[in-house]
mmCIF file of C-alpha atoms and ligand atoms in Angstrom:
data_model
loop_
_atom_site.group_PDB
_atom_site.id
_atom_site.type_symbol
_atom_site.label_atom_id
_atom_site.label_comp_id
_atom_site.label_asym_id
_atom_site.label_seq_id
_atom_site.Cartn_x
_atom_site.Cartn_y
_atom_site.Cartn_z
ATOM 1 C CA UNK A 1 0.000 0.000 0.000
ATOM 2 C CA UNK A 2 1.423 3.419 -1.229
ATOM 3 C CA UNK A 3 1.940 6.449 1.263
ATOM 4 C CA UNK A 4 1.288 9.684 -0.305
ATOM 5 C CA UNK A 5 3.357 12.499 1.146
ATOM 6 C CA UNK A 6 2.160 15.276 -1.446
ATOM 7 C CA UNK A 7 2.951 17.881 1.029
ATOM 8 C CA UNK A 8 4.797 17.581 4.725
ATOM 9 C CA UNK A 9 2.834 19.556 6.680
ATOM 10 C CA UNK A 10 -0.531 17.682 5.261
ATOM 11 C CA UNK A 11 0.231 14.315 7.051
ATOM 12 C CA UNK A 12 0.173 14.697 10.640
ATOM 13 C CA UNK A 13 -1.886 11.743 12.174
ATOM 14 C CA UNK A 14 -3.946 12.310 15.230
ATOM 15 C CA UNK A 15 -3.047 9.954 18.505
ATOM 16 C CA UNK A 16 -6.179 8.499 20.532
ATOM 17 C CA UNK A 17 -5.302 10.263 23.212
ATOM 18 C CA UNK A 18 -5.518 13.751 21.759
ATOM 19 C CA UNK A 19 -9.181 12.494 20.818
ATOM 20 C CA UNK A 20 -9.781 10.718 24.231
ATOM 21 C CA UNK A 21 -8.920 14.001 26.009
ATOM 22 C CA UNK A 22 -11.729 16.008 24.689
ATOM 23 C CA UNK A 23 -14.269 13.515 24.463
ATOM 24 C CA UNK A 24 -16.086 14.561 28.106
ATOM 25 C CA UNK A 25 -16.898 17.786 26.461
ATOM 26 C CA UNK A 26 -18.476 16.699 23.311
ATOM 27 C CA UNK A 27 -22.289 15.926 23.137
ATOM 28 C CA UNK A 28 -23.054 12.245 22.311
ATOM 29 C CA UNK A 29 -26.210 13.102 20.588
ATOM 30 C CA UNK A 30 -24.863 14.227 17.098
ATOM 31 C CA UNK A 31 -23.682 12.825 14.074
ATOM 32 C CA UNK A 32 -19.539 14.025 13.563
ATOM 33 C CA UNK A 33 -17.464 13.525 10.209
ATOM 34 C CA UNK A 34 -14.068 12.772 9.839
ATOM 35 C CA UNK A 35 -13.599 13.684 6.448
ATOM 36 C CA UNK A 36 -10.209 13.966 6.258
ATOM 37 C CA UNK A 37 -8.596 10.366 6.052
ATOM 38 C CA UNK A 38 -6.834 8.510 2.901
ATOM 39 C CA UNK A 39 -7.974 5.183 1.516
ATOM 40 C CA UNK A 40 -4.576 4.638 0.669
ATOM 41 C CA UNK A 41 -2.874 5.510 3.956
ATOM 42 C CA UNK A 42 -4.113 3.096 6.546
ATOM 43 C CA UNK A 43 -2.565 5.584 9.308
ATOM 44 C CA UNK A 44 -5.051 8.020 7.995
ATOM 45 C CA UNK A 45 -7.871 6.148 8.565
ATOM 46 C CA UNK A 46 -6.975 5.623 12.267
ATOM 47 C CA UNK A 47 -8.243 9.065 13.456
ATOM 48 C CA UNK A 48 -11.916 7.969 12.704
ATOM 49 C CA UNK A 49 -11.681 3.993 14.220
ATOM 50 C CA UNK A 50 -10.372 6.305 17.346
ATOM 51 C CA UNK A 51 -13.393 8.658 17.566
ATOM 52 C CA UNK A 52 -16.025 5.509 17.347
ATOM 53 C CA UNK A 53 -14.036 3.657 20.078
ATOM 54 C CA UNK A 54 -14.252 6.886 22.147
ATOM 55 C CA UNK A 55 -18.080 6.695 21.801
ATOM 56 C CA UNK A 56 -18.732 9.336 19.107
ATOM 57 C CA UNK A 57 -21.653 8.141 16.496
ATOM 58 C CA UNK A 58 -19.472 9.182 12.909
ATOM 59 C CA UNK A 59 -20.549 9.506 9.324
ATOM 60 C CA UNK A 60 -20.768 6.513 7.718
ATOM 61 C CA UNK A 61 -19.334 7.356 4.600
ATOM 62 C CA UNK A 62 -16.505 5.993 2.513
ATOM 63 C CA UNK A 63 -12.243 7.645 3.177
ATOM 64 C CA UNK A 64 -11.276 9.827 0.304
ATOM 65 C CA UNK A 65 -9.849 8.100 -2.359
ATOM 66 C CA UNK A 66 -6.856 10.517 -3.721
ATOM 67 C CA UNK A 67 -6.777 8.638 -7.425
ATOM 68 C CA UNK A 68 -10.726 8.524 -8.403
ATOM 69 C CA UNK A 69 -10.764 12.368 -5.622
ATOM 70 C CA UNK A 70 -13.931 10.376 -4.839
ATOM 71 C CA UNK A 71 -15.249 11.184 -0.922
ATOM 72 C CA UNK A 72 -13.324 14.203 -1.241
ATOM 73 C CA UNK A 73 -14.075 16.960 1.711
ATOM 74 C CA UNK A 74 -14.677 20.118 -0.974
ATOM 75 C CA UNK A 75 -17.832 17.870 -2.730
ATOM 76 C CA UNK A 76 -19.125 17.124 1.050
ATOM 77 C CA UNK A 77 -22.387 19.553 1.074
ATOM 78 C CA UNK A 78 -22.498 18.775 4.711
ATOM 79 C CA UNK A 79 -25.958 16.312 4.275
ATOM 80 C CA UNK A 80 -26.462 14.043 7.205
ATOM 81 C CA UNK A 81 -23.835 15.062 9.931
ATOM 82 C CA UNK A 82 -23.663 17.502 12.677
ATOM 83 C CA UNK A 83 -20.454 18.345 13.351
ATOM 84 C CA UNK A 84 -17.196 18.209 11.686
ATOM 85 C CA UNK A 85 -14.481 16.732 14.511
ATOM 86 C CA UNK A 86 -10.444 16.186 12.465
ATOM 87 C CA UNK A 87 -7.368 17.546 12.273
ATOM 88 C CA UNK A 88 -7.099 18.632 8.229
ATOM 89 C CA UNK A 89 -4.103 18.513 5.967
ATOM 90 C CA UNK A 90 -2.523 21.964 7.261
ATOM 91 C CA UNK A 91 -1.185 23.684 4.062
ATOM 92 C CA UNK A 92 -5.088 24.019 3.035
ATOM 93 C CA UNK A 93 -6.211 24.556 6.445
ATOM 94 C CA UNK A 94 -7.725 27.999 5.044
ATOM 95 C CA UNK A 95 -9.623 26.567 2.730
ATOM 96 C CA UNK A 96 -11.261 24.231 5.104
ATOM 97 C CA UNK A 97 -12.302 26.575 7.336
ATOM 98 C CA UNK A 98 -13.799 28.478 4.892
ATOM 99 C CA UNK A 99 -15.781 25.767 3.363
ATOM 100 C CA UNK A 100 -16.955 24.562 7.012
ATOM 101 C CA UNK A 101 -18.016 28.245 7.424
ATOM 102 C CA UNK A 102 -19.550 28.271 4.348
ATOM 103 C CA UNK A 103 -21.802 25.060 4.424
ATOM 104 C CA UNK A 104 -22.616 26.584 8.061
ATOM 105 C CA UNK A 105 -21.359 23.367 10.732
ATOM 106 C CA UNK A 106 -20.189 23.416 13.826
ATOM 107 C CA UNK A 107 -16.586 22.128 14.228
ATOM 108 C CA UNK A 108 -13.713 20.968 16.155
ATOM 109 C CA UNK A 109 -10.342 20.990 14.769
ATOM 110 C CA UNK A 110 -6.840 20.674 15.631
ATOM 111 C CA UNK A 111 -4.871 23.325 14.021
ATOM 112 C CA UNK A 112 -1.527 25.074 14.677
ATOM 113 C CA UNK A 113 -1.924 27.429 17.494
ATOM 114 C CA UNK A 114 -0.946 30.544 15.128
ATOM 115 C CA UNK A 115 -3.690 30.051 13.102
ATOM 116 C CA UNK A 116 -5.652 32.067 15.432
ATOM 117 C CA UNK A 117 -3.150 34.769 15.159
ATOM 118 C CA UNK A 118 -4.265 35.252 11.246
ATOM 119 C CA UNK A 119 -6.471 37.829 9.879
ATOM 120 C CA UNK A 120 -8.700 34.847 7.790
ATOM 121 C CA UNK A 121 -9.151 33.679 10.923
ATOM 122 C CA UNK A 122 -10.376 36.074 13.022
ATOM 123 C CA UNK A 123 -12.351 37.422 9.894
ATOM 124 C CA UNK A 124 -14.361 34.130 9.712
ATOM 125 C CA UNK A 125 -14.684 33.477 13.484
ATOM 126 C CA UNK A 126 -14.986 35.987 15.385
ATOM 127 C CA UNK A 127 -18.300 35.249 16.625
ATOM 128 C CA UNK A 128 -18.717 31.473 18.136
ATOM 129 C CA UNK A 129 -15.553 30.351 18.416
ATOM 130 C CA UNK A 130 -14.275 28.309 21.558
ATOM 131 C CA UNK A 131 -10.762 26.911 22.767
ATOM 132 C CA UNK A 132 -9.581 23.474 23.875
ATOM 133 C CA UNK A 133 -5.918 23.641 24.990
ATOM 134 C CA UNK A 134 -4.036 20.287 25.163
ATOM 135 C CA UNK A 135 -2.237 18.717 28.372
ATOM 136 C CA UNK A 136 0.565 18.806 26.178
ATOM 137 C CA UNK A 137 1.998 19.244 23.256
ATOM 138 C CA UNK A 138 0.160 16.660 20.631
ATOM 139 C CA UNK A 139 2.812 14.460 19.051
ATOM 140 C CA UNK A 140 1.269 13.054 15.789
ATOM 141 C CA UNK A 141 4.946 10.891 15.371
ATOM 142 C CA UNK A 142 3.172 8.501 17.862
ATOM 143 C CA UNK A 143 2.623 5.790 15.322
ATOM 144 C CA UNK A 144 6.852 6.093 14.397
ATOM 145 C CA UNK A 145 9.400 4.096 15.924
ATOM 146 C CA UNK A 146 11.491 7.119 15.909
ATOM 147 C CA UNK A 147 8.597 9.383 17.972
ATOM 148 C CA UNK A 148 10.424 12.291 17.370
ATOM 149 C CA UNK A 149 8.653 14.818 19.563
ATOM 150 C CA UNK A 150 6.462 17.331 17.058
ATOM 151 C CA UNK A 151 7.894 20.917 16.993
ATOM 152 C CA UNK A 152 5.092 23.172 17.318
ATOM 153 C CA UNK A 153 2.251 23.666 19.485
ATOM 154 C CA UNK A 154 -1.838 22.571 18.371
ATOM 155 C CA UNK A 155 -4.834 23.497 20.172
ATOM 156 C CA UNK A 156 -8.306 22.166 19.482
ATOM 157 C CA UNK A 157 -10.595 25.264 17.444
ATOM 158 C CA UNK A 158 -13.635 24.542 17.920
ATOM 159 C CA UNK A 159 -17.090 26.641 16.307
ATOM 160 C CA UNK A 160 -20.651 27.031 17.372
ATOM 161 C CA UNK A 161 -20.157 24.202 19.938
ATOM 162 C CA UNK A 162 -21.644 25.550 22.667
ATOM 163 C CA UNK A 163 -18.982 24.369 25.252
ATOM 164 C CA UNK A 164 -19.451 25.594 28.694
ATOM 165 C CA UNK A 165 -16.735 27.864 28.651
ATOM 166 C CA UNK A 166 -15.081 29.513 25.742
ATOM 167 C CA UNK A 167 -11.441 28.849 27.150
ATOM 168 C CA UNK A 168 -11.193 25.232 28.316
ATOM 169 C CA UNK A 169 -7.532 24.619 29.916
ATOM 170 C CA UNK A 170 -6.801 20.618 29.659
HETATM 171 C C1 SAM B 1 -3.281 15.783 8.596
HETATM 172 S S1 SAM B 1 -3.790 14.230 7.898
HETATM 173 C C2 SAM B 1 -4.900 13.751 9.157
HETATM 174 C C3 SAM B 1 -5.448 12.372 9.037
HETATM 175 C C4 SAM B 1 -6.493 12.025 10.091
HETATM 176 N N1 SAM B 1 -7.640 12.926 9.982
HETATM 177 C C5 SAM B 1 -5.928 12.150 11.485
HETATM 178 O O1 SAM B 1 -6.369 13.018 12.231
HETATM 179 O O2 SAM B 1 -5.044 11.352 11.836
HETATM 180 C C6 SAM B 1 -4.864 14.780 6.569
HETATM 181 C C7 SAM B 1 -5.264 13.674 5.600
HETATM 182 O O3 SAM B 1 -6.251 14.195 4.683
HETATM 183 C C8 SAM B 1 -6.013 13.662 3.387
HETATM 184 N N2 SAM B 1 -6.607 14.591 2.410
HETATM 185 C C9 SAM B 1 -5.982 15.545 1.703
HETATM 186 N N3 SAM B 1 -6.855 16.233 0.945
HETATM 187 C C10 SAM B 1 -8.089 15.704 1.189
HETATM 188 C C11 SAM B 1 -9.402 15.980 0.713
HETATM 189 N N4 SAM B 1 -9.623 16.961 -0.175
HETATM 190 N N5 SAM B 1 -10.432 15.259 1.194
HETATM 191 C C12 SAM B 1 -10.214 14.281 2.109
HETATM 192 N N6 SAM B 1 -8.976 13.970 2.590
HETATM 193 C C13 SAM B 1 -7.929 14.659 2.123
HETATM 194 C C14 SAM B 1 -4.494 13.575 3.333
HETATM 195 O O4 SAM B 1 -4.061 12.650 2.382
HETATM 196 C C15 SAM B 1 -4.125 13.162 4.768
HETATM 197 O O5 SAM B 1 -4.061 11.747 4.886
#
């Protein structure tokens, strides 16, 4: 099976735990999409087998398929799920919040902690957005035998989710 490594910075793979730690706060009654996993990266599937461990009811609803672009998250009109819960390739990270503005869902994503320093960002979100800060640092080299520790910092963005508090402190 191939591993496609179009861009660096777009395959970061989420650990359980980084999933497991936020799960208290989500509600259990709604329907969340993974959307971004690989049918040819088996890694990249992992981050939605994690969420329906944790509990979470997900889309059911085939990986994207990079050669046919089949599944693919831009086509997704945002029909039959509630929220949109994954950490997206980062070098269109823009894009993706744009569309997930656009279609009008509620979201939690794991993003670079600048992000929130950019003027897209605060543009698009300045009303009903809420922060998750990690325990620690979120090292998506778990799956490596060299787990070379990650270099920057995540937190978990999430929009019109209603948390109890807008600042949550892991
Ligand atoms: C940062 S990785 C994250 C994988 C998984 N969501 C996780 O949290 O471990 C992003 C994945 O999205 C895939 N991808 C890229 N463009 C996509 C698209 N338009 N639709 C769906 N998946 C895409 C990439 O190949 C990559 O495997």
């Amino acid at each position: 099976m191939s591993i496609i490594h179009k861009n660096k910075s777009d395959e970061y793979y989420t650990p359980k735990s980084a999933w497991e730690d936020i799960i208290p706060y989500l509600p259990k009654d709604k329907i969340y999409y993974e959307p971004f996993n690989n049918a040819s990266n088996p890694q990249s599937l992992k981050s939605k087998e994690f969420l329906i461990e944790l509990g979470l009811t997900m889309l059911d609803k085939d990986p994207y398929d990079p050669e046919t672009d089949d599944n693919n998250f831009f086509s997704d009109t945002g029909e039959g799920w509630d929220i949109c819960i994954t950490n997206p390739p980062f070098s269109i990270k823009q894009k993706v919040v744009k569309r997930l503005k656009d279609i009008d869902r509620a979201f939690i994503l794991i993003l670079p902690t600048a992000t929130i320093n950019t003027g897209y960002f605060k543009d698009l979100f300045r009303d009903g957005l809420q922060i998750i800060i990690p325990k620690k640092r979120i090292n998506f080299n778990y799956y490596l035998d060299n787990k070379k520790s990650c270099c920057f910092d995540c937190i978990y963005m999430c929009y019109n989710m209603n948390l109890e508090k807008d600042l949550i402190l892991l």
